[in-house]
Tab-separated table of C-alpha atoms and ligand atoms in Angstrom:
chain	number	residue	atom	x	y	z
A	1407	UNK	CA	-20.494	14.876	0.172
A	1408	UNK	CA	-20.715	17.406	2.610
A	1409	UNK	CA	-17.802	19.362	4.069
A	1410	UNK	CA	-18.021	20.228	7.640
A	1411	UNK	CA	-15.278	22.569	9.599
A	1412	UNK	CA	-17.365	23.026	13.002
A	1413	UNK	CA	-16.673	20.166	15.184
A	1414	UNK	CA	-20.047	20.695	16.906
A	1415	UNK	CA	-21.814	20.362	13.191
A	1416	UNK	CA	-19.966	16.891	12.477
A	1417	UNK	CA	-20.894	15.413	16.310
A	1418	UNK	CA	-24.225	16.803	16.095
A	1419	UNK	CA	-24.973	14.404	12.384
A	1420	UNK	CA	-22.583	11.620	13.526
A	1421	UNK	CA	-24.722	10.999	16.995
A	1422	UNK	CA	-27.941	10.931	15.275
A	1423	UNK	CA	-26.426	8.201	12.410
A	1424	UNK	CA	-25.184	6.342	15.695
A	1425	UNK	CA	-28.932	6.760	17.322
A	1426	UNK	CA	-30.335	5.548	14.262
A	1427	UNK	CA	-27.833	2.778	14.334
A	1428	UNK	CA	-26.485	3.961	11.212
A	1429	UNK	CA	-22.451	2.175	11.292
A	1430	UNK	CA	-20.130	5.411	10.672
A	1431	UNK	CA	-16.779	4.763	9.262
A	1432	UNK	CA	-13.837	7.039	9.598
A	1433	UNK	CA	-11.099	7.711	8.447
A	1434	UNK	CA	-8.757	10.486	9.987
A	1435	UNK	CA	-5.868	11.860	7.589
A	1436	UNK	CA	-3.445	15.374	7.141
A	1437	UNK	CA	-4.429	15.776	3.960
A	1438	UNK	CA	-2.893	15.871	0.397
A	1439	UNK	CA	-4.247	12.602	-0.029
A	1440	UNK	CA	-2.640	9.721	-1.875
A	1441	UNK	CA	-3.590	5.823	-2.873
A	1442	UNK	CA	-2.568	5.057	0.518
A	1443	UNK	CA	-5.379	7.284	1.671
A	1444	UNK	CA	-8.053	6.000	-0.577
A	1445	UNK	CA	-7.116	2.631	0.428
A	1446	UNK	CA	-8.200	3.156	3.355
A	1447	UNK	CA	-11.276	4.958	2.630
A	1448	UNK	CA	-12.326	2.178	0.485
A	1449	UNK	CA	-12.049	-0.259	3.276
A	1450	UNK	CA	-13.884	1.847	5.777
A	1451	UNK	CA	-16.494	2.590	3.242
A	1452	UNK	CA	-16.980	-1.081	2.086
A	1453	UNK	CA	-17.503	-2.040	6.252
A	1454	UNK	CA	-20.140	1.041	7.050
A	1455	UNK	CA	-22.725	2.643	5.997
A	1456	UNK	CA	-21.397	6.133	5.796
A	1457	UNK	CA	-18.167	7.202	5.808
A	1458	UNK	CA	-16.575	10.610	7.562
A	1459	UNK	CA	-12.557	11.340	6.208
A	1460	UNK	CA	-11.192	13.932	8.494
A	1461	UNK	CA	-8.678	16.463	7.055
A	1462	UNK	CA	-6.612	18.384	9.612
A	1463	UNK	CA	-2.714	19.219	9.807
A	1464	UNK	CA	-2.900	18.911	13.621
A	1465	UNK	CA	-0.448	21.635	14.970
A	1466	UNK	CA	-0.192	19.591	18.250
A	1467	UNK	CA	1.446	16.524	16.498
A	1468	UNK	CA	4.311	19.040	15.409
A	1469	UNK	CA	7.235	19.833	17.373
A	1470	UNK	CA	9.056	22.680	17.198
A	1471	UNK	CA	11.537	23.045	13.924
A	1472	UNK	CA	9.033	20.390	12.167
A	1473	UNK	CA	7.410	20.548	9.134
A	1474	UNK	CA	3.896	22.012	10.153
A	1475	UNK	CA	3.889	25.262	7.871
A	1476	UNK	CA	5.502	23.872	5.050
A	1477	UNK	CA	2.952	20.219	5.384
A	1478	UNK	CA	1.587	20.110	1.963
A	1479	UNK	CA	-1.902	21.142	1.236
A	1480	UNK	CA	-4.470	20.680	-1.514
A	1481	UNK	CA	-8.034	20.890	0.069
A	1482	UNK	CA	-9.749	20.972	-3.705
A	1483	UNK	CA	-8.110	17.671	-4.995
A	1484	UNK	CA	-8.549	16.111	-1.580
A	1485	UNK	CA	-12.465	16.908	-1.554
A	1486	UNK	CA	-12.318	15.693	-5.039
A	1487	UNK	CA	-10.534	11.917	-3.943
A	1488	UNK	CA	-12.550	12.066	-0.986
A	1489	UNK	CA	-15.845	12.090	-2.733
A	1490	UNK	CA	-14.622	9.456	-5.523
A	1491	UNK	CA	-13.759	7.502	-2.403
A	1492	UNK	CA	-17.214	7.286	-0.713
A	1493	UNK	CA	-17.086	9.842	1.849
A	1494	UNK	CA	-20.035	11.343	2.508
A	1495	UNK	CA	-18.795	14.015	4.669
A	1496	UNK	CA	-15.315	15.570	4.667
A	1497	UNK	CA	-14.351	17.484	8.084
A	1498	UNK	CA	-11.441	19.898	8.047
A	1499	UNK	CA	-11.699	22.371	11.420
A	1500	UNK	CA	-9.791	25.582	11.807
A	1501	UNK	CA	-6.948	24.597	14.773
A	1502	UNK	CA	-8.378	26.725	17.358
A	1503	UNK	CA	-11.600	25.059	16.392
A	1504	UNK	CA	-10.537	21.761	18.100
A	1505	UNK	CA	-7.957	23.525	21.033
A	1506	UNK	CA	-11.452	25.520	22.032
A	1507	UNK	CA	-9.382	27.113	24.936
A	1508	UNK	CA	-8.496	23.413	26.488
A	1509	UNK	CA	-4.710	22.927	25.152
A	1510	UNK	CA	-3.314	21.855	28.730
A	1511	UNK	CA	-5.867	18.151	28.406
A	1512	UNK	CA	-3.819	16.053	26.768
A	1513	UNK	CA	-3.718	12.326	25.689
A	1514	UNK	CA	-0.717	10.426	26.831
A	1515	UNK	CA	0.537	7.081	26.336
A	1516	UNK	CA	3.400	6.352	27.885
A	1517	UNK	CA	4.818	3.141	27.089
A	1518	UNK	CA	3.946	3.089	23.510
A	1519	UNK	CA	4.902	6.283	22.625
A	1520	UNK	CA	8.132	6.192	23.940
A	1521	UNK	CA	10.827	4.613	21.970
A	1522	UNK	CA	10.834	4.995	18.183
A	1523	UNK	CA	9.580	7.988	16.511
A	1524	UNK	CA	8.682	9.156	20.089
A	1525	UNK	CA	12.678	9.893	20.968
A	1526	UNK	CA	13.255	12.525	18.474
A	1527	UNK	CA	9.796	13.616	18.509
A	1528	UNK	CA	8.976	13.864	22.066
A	1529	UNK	CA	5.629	15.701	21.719
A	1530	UNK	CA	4.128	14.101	18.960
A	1531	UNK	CA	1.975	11.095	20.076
A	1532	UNK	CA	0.427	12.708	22.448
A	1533	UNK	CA	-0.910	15.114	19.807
A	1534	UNK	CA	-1.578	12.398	17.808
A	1535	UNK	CA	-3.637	10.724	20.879
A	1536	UNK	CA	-5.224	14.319	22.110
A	1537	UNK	CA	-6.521	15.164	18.255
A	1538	UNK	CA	-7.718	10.914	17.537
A	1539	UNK	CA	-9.504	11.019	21.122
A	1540	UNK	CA	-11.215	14.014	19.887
A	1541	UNK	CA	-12.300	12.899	16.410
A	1542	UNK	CA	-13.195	9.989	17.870
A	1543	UNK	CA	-15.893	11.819	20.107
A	1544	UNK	CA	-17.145	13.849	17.521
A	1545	UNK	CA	-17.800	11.093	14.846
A	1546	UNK	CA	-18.857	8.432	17.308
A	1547	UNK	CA	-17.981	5.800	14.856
A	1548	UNK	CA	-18.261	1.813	14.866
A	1549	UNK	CA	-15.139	1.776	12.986
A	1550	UNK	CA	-11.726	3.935	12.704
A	1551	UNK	CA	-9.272	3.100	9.888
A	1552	UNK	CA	-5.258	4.118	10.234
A	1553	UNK	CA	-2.525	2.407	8.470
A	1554	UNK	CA	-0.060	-0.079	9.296
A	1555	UNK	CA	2.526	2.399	7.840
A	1556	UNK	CA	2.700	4.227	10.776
A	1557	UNK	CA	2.590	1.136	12.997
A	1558	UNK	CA	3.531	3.205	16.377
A	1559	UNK	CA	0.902	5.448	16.020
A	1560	UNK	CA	-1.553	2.578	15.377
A	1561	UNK	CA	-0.068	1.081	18.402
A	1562	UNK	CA	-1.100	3.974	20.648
A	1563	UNK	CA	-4.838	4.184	19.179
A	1564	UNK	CA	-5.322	0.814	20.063
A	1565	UNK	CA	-4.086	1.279	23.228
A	1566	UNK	CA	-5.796	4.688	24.236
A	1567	UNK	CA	-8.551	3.224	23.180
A	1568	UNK	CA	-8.870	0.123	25.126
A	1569	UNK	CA	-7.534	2.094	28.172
A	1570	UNK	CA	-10.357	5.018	27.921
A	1571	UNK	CA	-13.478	2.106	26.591
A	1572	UNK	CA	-14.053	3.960	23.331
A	1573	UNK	CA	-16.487	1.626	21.776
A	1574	UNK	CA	-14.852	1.998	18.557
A	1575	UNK	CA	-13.196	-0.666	16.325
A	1576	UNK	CA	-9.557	0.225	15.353
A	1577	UNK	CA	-8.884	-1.476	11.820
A	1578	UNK	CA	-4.856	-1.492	10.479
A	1579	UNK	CA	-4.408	-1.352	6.840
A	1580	UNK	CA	-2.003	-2.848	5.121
A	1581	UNK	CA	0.869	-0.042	3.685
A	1582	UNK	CA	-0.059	0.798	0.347
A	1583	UNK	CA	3.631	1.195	-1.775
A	1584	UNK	CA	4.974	2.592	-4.985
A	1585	UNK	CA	6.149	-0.033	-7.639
A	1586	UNK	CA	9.198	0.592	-6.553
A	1587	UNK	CA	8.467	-0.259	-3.231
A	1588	UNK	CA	8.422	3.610	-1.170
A	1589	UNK	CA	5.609	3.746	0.898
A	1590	UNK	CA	3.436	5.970	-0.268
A	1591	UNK	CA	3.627	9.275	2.299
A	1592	UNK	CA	2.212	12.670	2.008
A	1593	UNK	CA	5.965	13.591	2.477
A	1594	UNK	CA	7.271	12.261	-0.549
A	1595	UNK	CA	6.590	15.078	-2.490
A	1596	UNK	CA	9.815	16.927	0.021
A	1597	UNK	CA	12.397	14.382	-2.135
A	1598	UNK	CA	14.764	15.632	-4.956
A	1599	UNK	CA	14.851	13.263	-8.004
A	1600	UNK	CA	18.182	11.955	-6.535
A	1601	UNK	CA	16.958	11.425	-3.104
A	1602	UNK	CA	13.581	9.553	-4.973
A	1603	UNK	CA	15.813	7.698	-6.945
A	1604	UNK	CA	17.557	6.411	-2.914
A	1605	UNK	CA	14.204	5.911	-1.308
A	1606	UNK	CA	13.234	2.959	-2.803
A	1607	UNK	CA	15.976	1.023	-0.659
A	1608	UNK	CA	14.631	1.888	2.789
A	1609	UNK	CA	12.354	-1.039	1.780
A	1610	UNK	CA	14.647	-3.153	0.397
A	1611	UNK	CA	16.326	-3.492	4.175
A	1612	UNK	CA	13.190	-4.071	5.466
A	1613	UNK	CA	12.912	-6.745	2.647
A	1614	UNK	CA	16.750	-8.198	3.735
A	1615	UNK	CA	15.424	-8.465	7.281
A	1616	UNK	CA	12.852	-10.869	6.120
A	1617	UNK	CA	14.945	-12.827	4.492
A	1618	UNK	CA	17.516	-12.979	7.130
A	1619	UNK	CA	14.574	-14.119	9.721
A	1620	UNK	CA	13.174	-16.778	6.620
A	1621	UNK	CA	16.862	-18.107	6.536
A	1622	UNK	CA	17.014	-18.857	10.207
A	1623	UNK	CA	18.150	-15.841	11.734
A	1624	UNK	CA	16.564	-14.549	15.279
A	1625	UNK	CA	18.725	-11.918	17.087
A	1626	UNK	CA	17.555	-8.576	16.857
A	1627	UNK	CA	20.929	-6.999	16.967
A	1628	UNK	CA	22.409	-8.834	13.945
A	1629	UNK	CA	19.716	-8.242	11.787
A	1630	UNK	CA	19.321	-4.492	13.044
A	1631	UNK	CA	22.963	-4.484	12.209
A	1632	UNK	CA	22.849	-5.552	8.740
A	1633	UNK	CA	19.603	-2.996	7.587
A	1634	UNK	CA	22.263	-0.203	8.900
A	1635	UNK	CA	24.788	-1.340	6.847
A	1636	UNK	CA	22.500	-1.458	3.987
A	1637	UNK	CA	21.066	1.934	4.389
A	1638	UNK	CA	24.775	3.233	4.911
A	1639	UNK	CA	25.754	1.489	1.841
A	1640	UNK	CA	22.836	2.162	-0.319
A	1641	UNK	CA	21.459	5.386	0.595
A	1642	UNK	CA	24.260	7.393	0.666
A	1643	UNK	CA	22.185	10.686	0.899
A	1644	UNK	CA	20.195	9.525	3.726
A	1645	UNK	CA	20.731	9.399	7.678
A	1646	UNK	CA	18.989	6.489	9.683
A	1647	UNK	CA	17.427	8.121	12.992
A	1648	UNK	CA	16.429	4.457	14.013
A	1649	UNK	CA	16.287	0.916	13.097
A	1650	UNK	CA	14.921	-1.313	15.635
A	1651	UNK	CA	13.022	-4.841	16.157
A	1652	UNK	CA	10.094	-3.986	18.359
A	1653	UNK	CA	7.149	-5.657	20.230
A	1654	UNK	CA	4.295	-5.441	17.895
A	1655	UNK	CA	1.620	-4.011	20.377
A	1656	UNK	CA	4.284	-2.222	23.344
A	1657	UNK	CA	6.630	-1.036	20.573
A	1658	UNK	CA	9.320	-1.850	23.366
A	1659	UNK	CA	12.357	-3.333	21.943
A	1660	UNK	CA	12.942	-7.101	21.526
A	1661	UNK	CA	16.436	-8.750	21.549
A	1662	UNK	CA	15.089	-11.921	19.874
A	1663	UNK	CA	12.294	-12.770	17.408
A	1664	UNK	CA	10.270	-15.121	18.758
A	1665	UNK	CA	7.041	-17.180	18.250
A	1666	UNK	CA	4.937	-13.647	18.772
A	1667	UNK	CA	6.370	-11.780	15.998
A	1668	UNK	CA	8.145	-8.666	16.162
A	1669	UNK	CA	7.928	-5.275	13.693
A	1670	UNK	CA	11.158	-3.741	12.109
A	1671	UNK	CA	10.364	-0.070	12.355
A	1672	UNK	CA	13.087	2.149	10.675
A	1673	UNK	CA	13.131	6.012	10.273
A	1674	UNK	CA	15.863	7.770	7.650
A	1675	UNK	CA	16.333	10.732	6.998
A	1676	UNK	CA	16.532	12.055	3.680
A	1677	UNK	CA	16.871	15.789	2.604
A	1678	UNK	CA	14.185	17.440	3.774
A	1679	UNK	CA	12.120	14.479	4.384
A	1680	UNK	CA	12.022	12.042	7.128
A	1681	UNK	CA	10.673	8.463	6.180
A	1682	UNK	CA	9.246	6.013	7.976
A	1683	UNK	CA	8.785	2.309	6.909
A	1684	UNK	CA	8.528	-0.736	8.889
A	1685	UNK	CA	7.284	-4.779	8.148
A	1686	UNK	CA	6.435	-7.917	10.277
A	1687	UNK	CA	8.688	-10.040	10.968
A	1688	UNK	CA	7.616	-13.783	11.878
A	1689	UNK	CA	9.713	-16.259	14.107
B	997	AMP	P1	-1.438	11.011	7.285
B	997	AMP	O1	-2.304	11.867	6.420
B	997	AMP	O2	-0.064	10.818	6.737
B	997	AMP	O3	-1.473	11.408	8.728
B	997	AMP	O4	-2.076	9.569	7.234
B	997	AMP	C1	-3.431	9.347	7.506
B	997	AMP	C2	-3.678	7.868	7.622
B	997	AMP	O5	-3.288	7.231	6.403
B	997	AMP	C3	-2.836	7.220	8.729
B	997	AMP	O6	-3.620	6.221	9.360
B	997	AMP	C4	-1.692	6.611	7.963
B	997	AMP	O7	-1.109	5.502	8.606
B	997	AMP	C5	-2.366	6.198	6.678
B	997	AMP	N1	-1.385	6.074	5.601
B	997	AMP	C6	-0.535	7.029	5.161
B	997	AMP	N2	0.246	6.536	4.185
B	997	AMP	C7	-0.115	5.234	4.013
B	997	AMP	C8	0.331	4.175	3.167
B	997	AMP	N3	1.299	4.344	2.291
B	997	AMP	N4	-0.284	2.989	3.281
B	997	AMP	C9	-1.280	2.781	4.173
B	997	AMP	N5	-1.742	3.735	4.999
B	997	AMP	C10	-1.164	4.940	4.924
């Protein structure tokens, strides 16, 4: 495995795989990697030839007051994952290395970035769009794995994307949990044993939801409703910032579930940590 930092050094390999119609696989992460992580890598490596993990705490994505100086790092056991995962090159640029001078062109999209996560963090998918936009020109690859745990952000790759003809496949993976259920995060590591010991029931609302919609239920309100109450009940430590039935691809709220589907997306809250979960719901 080779690790890269200059940007030009990883387009200037990546565009001669692509010439030699070599399929490049990547997978674009923050680091202090996880199971959820390597799941991903795994399925990027199994559908290309060679596979590129990028490794960058992208100061853009941060707003300010947010977590970007105290983000955990680890580049040595990340390399070390990495490389048991298949990568065969692991790029981690200096910031100013991919801001060369240019930090007023920005990403933006709109729609899908605007409810959700996007409320209280106003600036953060479009640094999330500016900094995938730009991995995605370096690596040039066939195929560009994120997970279904952050479904919004998803949600926006797909649709920059298809809106700028990037000839790039955008693959969702399913979200890779604890046994007891917490999806796995990067974060995690922020909770206190107590607040662990809570975390495990932002999932089991996502879980009543289901079973609401599997007993009949379809208005998005009343099943909303009744994950608040659970998270008030149950997770007495923690603070919903949203809970909301959502179009799967817009992200724009839905006040039924209907034959299309819909996504409960929920964010909470929780000491220092602020945890995002969401599943599919199916009319
Ligand atoms: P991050 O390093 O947190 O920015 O995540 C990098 C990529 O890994 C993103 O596409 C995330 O959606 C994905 N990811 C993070 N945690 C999980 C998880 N528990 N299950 C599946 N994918 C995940």
């Amino acid at each position: 495995m080779e690790i890269i930092k200059d940007p030009s050094r990883l387009q200037e390999i990546c565009w001669q795989w692509r010439a030699e119609g070599i399929r490049v696989g990547l997978v674009p992460t923050m680091g202090y990697l996880h199971k959820g992580h390597a799941s991903l890598m795994d399925e990027a490596r199994a559908k290309s030839d060679r596979l590129v993990v990028s490794l960058f705490v992208n100061p853009s994505q941060f707003g300010p007051g947010e977590d970007l100086e105290a983000y955990p790092r680890d580049l040595e056991r990340d390399a070390a994952l990495a490389e048991e995962h298949g990568a065969d090159v692991l790029f981690c640029p200096e910031p100013a290395s991919m801001y060369p001078g240019s930090s007023d062109v920005w990403v933006e999209v709109p729609e899908v970035a605007a409810g959700l996560c996007g409320v209280t963090r106003p600036v953060h998918f479009r640094g999330v769009a500016t900094v995938v936009t730009k991995l995605l020109m370096l690596a040039m690859p066939a195929l560009a794995v994120f997970g279904e745990k952050d479904r919004q952000q998803l949600a926006v790759i797909r649709a920059l994307v298809r809106a700028l003809f990037i000839p790039v496949e955008i693959a969702g993976h399913a979200i890779v949990r604890e046994a007891d259920g917490l999806a796995m995060s990067s974060r995690n590591v922020y909770l206190t044993p107590v607040e662990r010991a809570q975390a495990p029931r932002i999932f089991e609302g996502l879980r009543l939801a289901r079973d609401l919609v599997h007993a009949g239920e379809r208005d998005a309100a009343t099943i909303a409703g009744r994950v608040r109450a659970h998270y008030a009940e149950h997770i007495p430590l923690g603070r919903a910032d949203y809970v909301e039935i959502v179009h799967p691809e817009t992200m724009t709220p839905l006040a039924r579930i209907g034959e299309e589907g819909a996504v409960l997306a929920v964010a909470v809250y929780l000491g220092k940590a602020r945890l995002i979960d969401n599943i599919l719901l199916n009319g």
